[in-house]
Amino acid sequence: MSTRAALLARRPAVGRAPALLPQLVLGFICAGYAVGAAVGWRSTQLALFMGDFGLSGAALAAAVSCFLFARAADNRFRPAWLLFSLSSLMAAGGNAVWGWYEFVRGVPVPNPSLADLFYLCFAPPAIVGLLVLAKRPVTRAGWVCLALDSWLIGGSLLTLSWSLALAHTAHLADVEGASVARAALSLAYPLLDIVLVSMVLALHFRRSSVNRAAVNTAIAALALTVLCDALFTSPLLRQTYHSGQLLDAGWFAGSLLLAYAPWGAGREEDNAVEQRSAPRTTSRPIAGSLAALTPYLAAAVCTLGILYNVIEGRRVDRVVVFTGCTVVLALVVRQGIMLVDNIALTQELAQKENHFRSLVQGSSDVIMIAAPTGILRYVSPAASGVYGREADDLIGAELASIIHPDDLGRVVHEVRRFLAAPPGEEPTTRIECRFRSGSGEWLNVESTVNRHQGGLILNSRDVTERVRLQAQLQHNAEHDPLTDLPNRALFTDRVRQTLAGRRSGDAGTAVLFIDLDGFKAANDRLGHQAGDELLIQAARRLQDSVRAGDTAARLGGDEFAALIVGDGSREQTAREYQVHEIADRLRLTLSQPYRIGAGEVRVTASIGVAFAEPAITPNDLMRNADLAMYRAKAGGKDRVELYAPQMQAEVVRRSELAARLRTALHEGEFALLHQPVVHLTSGTVAAVAAQARWRSAQGVLFTPAEFLRVAEDSDRTAELGRWLLEEAVEQAADRARAGHQVSVAVRLSARRLLDKGMPFGSVEALLTRYGLPSGALMIEVADSDPRVPFDELEQRLVALRRLGVRIALDGFGSGYAAINALRRLPIDVLKLDRGLVEGVVESARLHKITSGLLRIACDLGMQSVADGVDVPEQVLALRAMGCTHGQGMAFSGPLDEYRLRRALVRGQFPVPGSPAVQPVLAGGSIPLLTGSHSETPVPPT
């Protein structure tokens, strides 16, 4: 035996050890009493004492024990133990009276006496208590059968006892002329014992399963007591009986056994229940057979009693005849009741069998019964509809033969585990596998498995469609619906698996982020259907360009990605070069013309590449590829960019600067400066251009080129534009009230003018609120974004011009849409781009271009402003070309309010090569906007 088996075998012994001690003590006391009674206690007086008061004490102990247990118990058997207590108390009283006569007074016990009354009261409570312990019948016929069984047993015992002894006892009492009371007493004891024995035998097969050990012990104690009573009532033993004999040991043991029954037997059963790990499932065929044969055995005993009298040549007593007739009648009645019950049960069984057969045959599930050997013993007819195979063809086949080989090992393991588990803890299990159909296909089958006589019952159903639907839903959840490529979730999971797998340390593993340049314009121009077709073709090209082990995915919109898995066979430099070649080849493939409808569409691809590093996370790797892709777009598009650590540093810097900018807007760290716009002939100040400066809490002064680049395309740009416009109008109104009638120019982009975040009447409301006179504000359209609708922009500018707001076109000469703006927009002033002004002296080509643009402005009746006039030579050249105004360091840089007002009081700046001018504001009030943001350093304020 193995060590584990030996341990399991010893566990029950440990659990029984506490229950053995009271049993040994009980056996030792009973054995000691029996030995003392056998030797006559070596003293007549002691024998009388132990035979009377010893039995009384044992019976009293049983009475007290049963009473205490009845008080502690809380179930329907409580009255039974109270009745057993009363019965034992009667026995204790009878023995005490007997001892009073024999031991105390030393006189014979009279017949009849008070002891006989106690003894006769012993049996009725015990009989009723046994009835309470019995399993109650659920039908009226059951109660009748219980009564008939009791009479069959009692009548047969009465017949046998009367034939053997009771008839002789009654005859002797009649011959000796005994009184009626003595004759009745001589027959009462055996008759009550017969009734008690009948109840013991009848209830032995009908006892309840609750607290079975205690009930069995109590029945055994009563049976031992009745046996001793039966021996005592026999004339032969009774004539020679005296207290202290060996017969008293049986009564003594019966009383102590009844005292032990509720406590010791109950604890023993509890220990046994704790040791059982699973409920008992074995039946009791022997006990069931004896219970069924009890009436017939009783009738046989009755018949034997009558035959005994006939064989001995005795006259058959009338009591025997009457009792035998009633026993036979009871047997016939009982047999009739059983026959009627059997007919009803047979019909009910047939009805239920038909019902269940209809359920099994009509069920869409397949029910199969497999023997312990795995052979199918039964298959329901539904197999033909579910499996496409007739049930008869499957019966006799092995269950393993219809299971898919890939699933067989898992199924066998689950079945073995299920059969080894306790049935009470796991009555069923569920197995899903593939079964072979009649056509040879494999069907997904879900089976509920139950135990059946060592084998299995399988209730199976076809779930192939459900499995397919689940697979389709899983596919849809992980793939893009338009291109059928893996989506972001699946791509991220693939990256995670690659980084966590055996190639996690391979530096050749890379992620490519791909963006289609120009797709949005093509989608807006051709429509969404054409855009979807372009994306499908691009996805197909991407899928065809990657290797079988790599993953191509669509992340959303026109963004794609590819996972290139390293093989570890090359050096890192060679592997990176190979991945760069793959990315560049992919860029060329995606940049080829797309055939959409009857025409061709051209888009390019910007690709960012990031290589896996040790301990890098999937999110970080994908973020690096995304940063590289945006660097490729910012670097001119249609290119491949490899990730470098400084990209992340730049993102962090921009994020920090954006956060600081957000705080600065709310804490008032922005200051408004103004740069004078000077008439190039007279030197007078014609206007001032408003410019924002940010002096952070750390004392750093940022130029517009820095903080606007951070705020571009963000919500802060609109907020900053609103602040700049309101602050410029407010300060211009203050200057006008102080007598400085000079216009202010505010630079706004065309997109901001049409932005929904900027209310339509915001400019009009500012002019009304601060009372700014007409012509004192000029808005400069700062860019020529082709995506801005010109119709809406034209309507907006016309509405502002009606209010006296002048309109300037900033950066003229640098945008491809400038000519269209001149043609359609209501422009008052042209502001030359700084790039034209910087080389106007040195470059003859730029000189001619600038001169031509100024002639266009002059022909259209517009004033002109040159931005970035920093040296006297530029002033002379621009004035000679016909430029009217200039702005730059040749005159002044941006000024704070105090210095600006001092300049306005002075009224003019010296102009190179011009005669002296009067200190007055001449040249008209030109509302001009700020120039380029790449300005010279701000003078100290």
PDB file of N, CA, C and O in Angstrom, residues 545-582:
ATOM      1  N   SER A 545       2.476  43.804 -49.112  1.00  0.00           N
ATOM      2  CA  SER A 545       3.880  44.206 -49.014  1.00  0.00           C
ATOM      3  C   SER A 545       4.581  43.647 -47.783  1.00  0.00           C
ATOM      4  O   SER A 545       5.818  43.574 -47.769  1.00  0.00           O
ATOM      5  N   VAL A 546       3.834  43.264 -46.758  1.00  0.00           N
ATOM      6  CA  VAL A 546       4.475  42.733 -45.551  1.00  0.00           C
ATOM      7  C   VAL A 546       4.616  41.220 -45.677  1.00  0.00           C
ATOM      8  O   VAL A 546       3.953  40.576 -46.490  1.00  0.00           O
ATOM      9  N   ARG A 547       5.466  40.644 -44.839  1.00  0.00           N
ATOM     10  CA  ARG A 547       5.709  39.210 -44.873  1.00  0.00           C
ATOM     11  C   ARG A 547       4.570  38.464 -44.186  1.00  0.00           C
ATOM     12  O   ARG A 547       3.707  39.058 -43.533  1.00  0.00           O
ATOM     13  N   ALA A 548       4.599  37.150 -44.328  1.00  0.00           N
ATOM     14  CA  ALA A 548       3.519  36.323 -43.767  1.00  0.00           C
ATOM     15  C   ALA A 548       3.485  36.412 -42.252  1.00  0.00           C
ATOM     16  O   ALA A 548       2.415  36.384 -41.639  1.00  0.00           O
ATOM     17  N   GLY A 549       4.635  36.508 -41.608  1.00  0.00           N
ATOM     18  CA  GLY A 549       4.663  36.558 -40.150  1.00  0.00           C
ATOM     19  C   GLY A 549       4.458  37.937 -39.564  1.00  0.00           C
ATOM     20  O   GLY A 549       4.357  38.085 -38.344  1.00  0.00           O
ATOM     21  N   ASP A 550       4.402  38.962 -40.406  1.00  0.00           N
ATOM     22  CA  ASP A 550       4.202  40.324 -39.933  1.00  0.00           C
ATOM     23  C   ASP A 550       2.714  40.656 -39.897  1.00  0.00           C
ATOM     24  O   ASP A 550       1.875  39.904 -40.376  1.00  0.00           O
ATOM     25  N   THR A 551       2.399  41.808 -39.336  1.00  0.00           N
ATOM     26  CA  THR A 551       1.005  42.225 -39.166  1.00  0.00           C
ATOM     27  C   THR A 551       0.817  43.612 -39.736  1.00  0.00           C
ATOM     28  O   THR A 551       1.563  44.542 -39.397  1.00  0.00           O
ATOM     29  N   ALA A 552      -0.174  43.732 -40.627  1.00  0.00           N
ATOM     30  CA  ALA A 552      -0.593  45.032 -41.146  1.00  0.00           C
ATOM     31  C   ALA A 552      -1.939  45.374 -40.536  1.00  0.00           C
ATOM     32  O   ALA A 552      -2.806  44.514 -40.389  1.00  0.00           O
ATOM     33  N   ALA A 553      -2.135  46.639 -40.156  1.00  0.00           N
ATOM     34  CA  ALA A 553      -3.360  47.025 -39.463  1.00  0.00           C
ATOM     35  C   ALA A 553      -3.765  48.426 -39.888  1.00  0.00           C
ATOM     36  O   ALA A 553      -2.940  49.225 -40.376  1.00  0.00           O
ATOM     37  N   ARG A 554      -5.068  48.684 -39.701  1.00  0.00           N
ATOM     38  CA  ARG A 554      -5.586  50.043 -39.891  1.00  0.00           C
ATOM     39  C   ARG A 554      -5.981  50.573 -38.520  1.00  0.00           C
ATOM     40  O   ARG A 554      -6.817  49.996 -37.839  1.00  0.00           O
ATOM     41  N   LEU A 555      -5.365  51.697 -38.149  1.00  0.00           N
ATOM     42  CA  LEU A 555      -5.606  52.252 -36.827  1.00  0.00           C
ATOM     43  C   LEU A 555      -6.805  53.177 -36.801  1.00  0.00           C
ATOM     44  O   LEU A 555      -7.364  53.434 -35.730  1.00  0.00           O
ATOM     45  N   GLY A 556      -7.221  53.668 -37.953  1.00  0.00           N
ATOM     46  CA  GLY A 556      -8.350  54.594 -38.008  1.00  0.00           C
ATOM     47  C   GLY A 556      -8.097  55.690 -39.018  1.00  0.00           C
ATOM     48  O   GLY A 556      -6.959  56.160 -39.181  1.00  0.00           O
ATOM     49  N   GLY A 557      -9.169  56.128 -39.702  1.00  0.00           N
ATOM     50  CA  GLY A 557      -9.005  57.177 -40.696  1.00  0.00           C
ATOM     51  C   GLY A 557      -8.061  56.734 -41.791  1.00  0.00           C
ATOM     52  O   GLY A 557      -8.214  55.661 -42.394  1.00  0.00           O
ATOM     53  N   ASP A 558      -7.055  57.568 -42.085  1.00  0.00           N
ATOM     54  CA  ASP A 558      -6.056  57.216 -43.097  1.00  0.00           C
ATOM     55  C   ASP A 558      -4.738  56.800 -42.453  1.00  0.00           C
ATOM     56  O   ASP A 558      -3.674  56.904 -43.085  1.00  0.00           O
ATOM     57  N   GLU A 559      -4.799  56.334 -41.209  1.00  0.00           N
ATOM     58  CA  GLU A 559      -3.599  55.889 -40.511  1.00  0.00           C
ATOM     59  C   GLU A 559      -3.533  54.370 -40.506  1.00  0.00           C
ATOM     60  O   GLU A 559      -4.500  53.697 -40.139  1.00  0.00           O
ATOM     61  N   PHE A 560      -2.404  53.838 -40.912  1.00  0.00           N
ATOM     62  CA  PHE A 560      -2.142  52.406 -40.944  1.00  0.00           C
ATOM     63  C   PHE A 560      -0.905  52.116 -40.103  1.00  0.00           C
ATOM     64  O   PHE A 560      -0.173  53.037 -39.691  1.00  0.00           O
ATOM     65  N   ALA A 561      -0.664  50.840 -39.863  1.00  0.00           N
ATOM     66  CA  ALA A 561       0.510  50.429 -39.091  1.00  0.00           C
ATOM     67  C   ALA A 561       0.948  49.054 -39.556  1.00  0.00           C
ATOM     68  O   ALA A 561       0.166  48.295 -40.140  1.00  0.00           O
ATOM     69  N   ALA A 562       2.202  48.747 -39.291  1.00  0.00           N
ATOM     70  CA  ALA A 562       2.751  47.429 -39.631  1.00  0.00           C
ATOM     71  C   ALA A 562       3.715  47.014 -38.530  1.00  0.00           C
ATOM     72  O   ALA A 562       4.485  47.841 -38.020  1.00  0.00           O
ATOM     73  N   LEU A 563       3.643  45.741 -38.176  1.00  0.00           N
ATOM     74  CA  LEU A 563       4.559  45.156 -37.187  1.00  0.00           C
ATOM     75  C   LEU A 563       5.516  44.245 -37.931  1.00  0.00           C
ATOM     76  O   LEU A 563       5.108  43.240 -38.505  1.00  0.00           O
ATOM     77  N   ILE A 564       6.778  44.607 -37.925  1.00  0.00           N
ATOM     78  CA  ILE A 564       7.818  43.803 -38.570  1.00  0.00           C
ATOM     79  C   ILE A 564       8.541  43.031 -37.478  1.00  0.00           C
ATOM     80  O   ILE A 564       9.216  43.621 -36.623  1.00  0.00           O
ATOM     81  N   VAL A 565       8.376  41.715 -37.471  1.00  0.00           N
ATOM     82  CA  VAL A 565       8.939  40.866 -36.426  1.00  0.00           C
ATOM     83  C   VAL A 565      10.371  40.501 -36.794  1.00  0.00           C
ATOM     84  O   VAL A 565      10.636  40.032 -37.911  1.00  0.00           O
ATOM     85  N   GLY A 566      11.285  40.720 -35.867  1.00  0.00           N
ATOM     86  CA  GLY A 566      12.674  40.373 -36.112  1.00  0.00           C
ATOM     87  C   GLY A 566      12.920  38.880 -36.000  1.00  0.00           C
ATOM     88  O   GLY A 566      12.216  38.171 -35.278  1.00  0.00           O
ATOM     89  N   ASP A 567      13.901  38.399 -36.742  1.00  0.00           N
ATOM     90  CA  ASP A 567      14.231  36.973 -36.704  1.00  0.00           C
ATOM     91  C   ASP A 567      15.523  36.692 -35.961  1.00  0.00           C
ATOM     92  O   ASP A 567      15.911  35.537 -35.794  1.00  0.00           O
ATOM     93  N   GLY A 568      16.201  37.741 -35.511  1.00  0.00           N
ATOM     94  CA  GLY A 568      17.417  37.550 -34.726  1.00  0.00           C
ATOM     95  C   GLY A 568      18.596  37.006 -35.506  1.00  0.00           C
ATOM     96  O   GLY A 568      19.616  36.644 -34.929  1.00  0.00           O
ATOM     97  N   SER A 569      18.484  36.949 -36.818  1.00  0.00           N
ATOM     98  CA  SER A 569      19.546  36.352 -37.626  1.00  0.00           C
ATOM     99  C   SER A 569      20.534  37.376 -38.153  1.00  0.00           C
ATOM    100  O   SER A 569      21.511  37.006 -38.784  1.00  0.00           O
ATOM    101  N   ARG A 570      20.286  38.641 -37.950  1.00  0.00           N
ATOM    102  CA  ARG A 570      21.169  39.678 -38.465  1.00  0.00           C
ATOM    103  C   ARG A 570      21.667  40.559 -37.323  1.00  0.00           C
ATOM    104  O   ARG A 570      21.078  40.594 -36.243  1.00  0.00           O
ATOM    105  N   GLU A 571      22.711  41.311 -37.600  1.00  0.00           N
ATOM    106  CA  GLU A 571      23.162  42.297 -36.644  1.00  0.00           C
ATOM    107  C   GLU A 571      22.168  43.445 -36.597  1.00  0.00           C
ATOM    108  O   GLU A 571      21.377  43.651 -37.521  1.00  0.00           O
ATOM    109  N   GLN A 572      22.235  44.194 -35.515  1.00  0.00           N
ATOM    110  CA  GLN A 572      21.252  45.255 -35.330  1.00  0.00           C
ATOM    111  C   GLN A 572      21.326  46.288 -36.441  1.00  0.00           C
ATOM    112  O   GLN A 572      20.292  46.712 -36.979  1.00  0.00           O
ATOM    113  N   THR A 573      22.527  46.676 -36.845  1.00  0.00           N
ATOM    114  CA  THR A 573      22.649  47.685 -37.905  1.00  0.00           C
ATOM    115  C   THR A 573      22.081  47.181 -39.209  1.00  0.00           C
ATOM    116  O   THR A 573      21.335  47.888 -39.904  1.00  0.00           O
ATOM    117  N   ALA A 574      22.399  45.923 -39.559  1.00  0.00           N
ATOM    118  CA  ALA A 574      21.880  45.354 -40.802  1.00  0.00           C
ATOM    119  C   ALA A 574      20.376  45.187 -40.745  1.00  0.00           C
ATOM    120  O   ALA A 574      19.664  45.423 -41.731  1.00  0.00           O
ATOM    121  N   ARG A 575      19.878  44.806 -39.592  1.00  0.00           N
ATOM    122  CA  ARG A 575      18.432  44.621 -39.460  1.00  0.00           C
ATOM    123  C   ARG A 575      17.702  45.951 -39.564  1.00  0.00           C
ATOM    124  O   ARG A 575      16.662  46.048 -40.206  1.00  0.00           O
ATOM    125  N   GLU A 576      18.257  47.005 -38.963  1.00  0.00           N
ATOM    126  CA  GLU A 576      17.633  48.330 -39.062  1.00  0.00           C
ATOM    127  C   GLU A 576      17.660  48.835 -40.508  1.00  0.00           C
ATOM    128  O   GLU A 576      16.692  49.457 -40.966  1.00  0.00           O
ATOM    129  N   TYR A 577      18.742  48.552 -41.186  1.00  0.00           N
ATOM    130  CA  TYR A 577      18.813  48.958 -42.597  1.00  0.00           C
ATOM    131  C   TYR A 577      17.753  48.217 -43.415  1.00  0.00           C
ATOM    132  O   TYR A 577      17.109  48.806 -44.295  1.00  0.00           O
ATOM    133  N   GLN A 578      17.572  46.934 -43.126  1.00  0.00           N
ATOM    134  CA  GLN A 578      16.566  46.158 -43.857  1.00  0.00           C
ATOM    135  C   GLN A 578      15.157  46.694 -43.589  1.00  0.00           C
ATOM    136  O   GLN A 578      14.348  46.828 -44.520  1.00  0.00           O
ATOM    137  N   VAL A 579      14.842  47.015 -42.307  1.00  0.00           N
ATOM    138  CA  VAL A 579      13.520  47.550 -41.982  1.00  0.00           C
ATOM    139  C   VAL A 579      13.319  48.905 -42.650  1.00  0.00           C
ATOM    140  O   VAL A 579      12.229  49.218 -43.156  1.00  0.00           O
ATOM    141  N   HIS A 580      14.362  49.733 -42.716  1.00  0.00           N
ATOM    142  CA  HIS A 580      14.256  51.026 -43.404  1.00  0.00           C
ATOM    143  C   HIS A 580      13.977  50.822 -44.886  1.00  0.00           C
ATOM    144  O   HIS A 580      13.168  51.562 -45.489  1.00  0.00           O
ATOM    145  N   GLU A 581      14.618  49.827 -45.484  1.00  0.00           N
ATOM    146  CA  GLU A 581      14.340  49.524 -46.895  1.00  0.00           C
ATOM    147  C   GLU A 581      12.888  49.084 -47.085  1.00  0.00           C
ATOM    148  O   GLU A 581      12.215  49.480 -48.049  1.00  0.00           O
ATOM    149  N   ILE A 582      12.390  48.235 -46.152  1.00  0.00           N
ATOM    150  CA  ILE A 582      10.999  47.790 -46.241  1.00  0.00           C
ATOM    151  C   ILE A 582      10.060  48.990 -46.154  1.00  0.00           C
ATOM    152  O   ILE A 582       9.094  49.105 -46.928  1.00  0.00           O
TER     153      ILE A 582
END
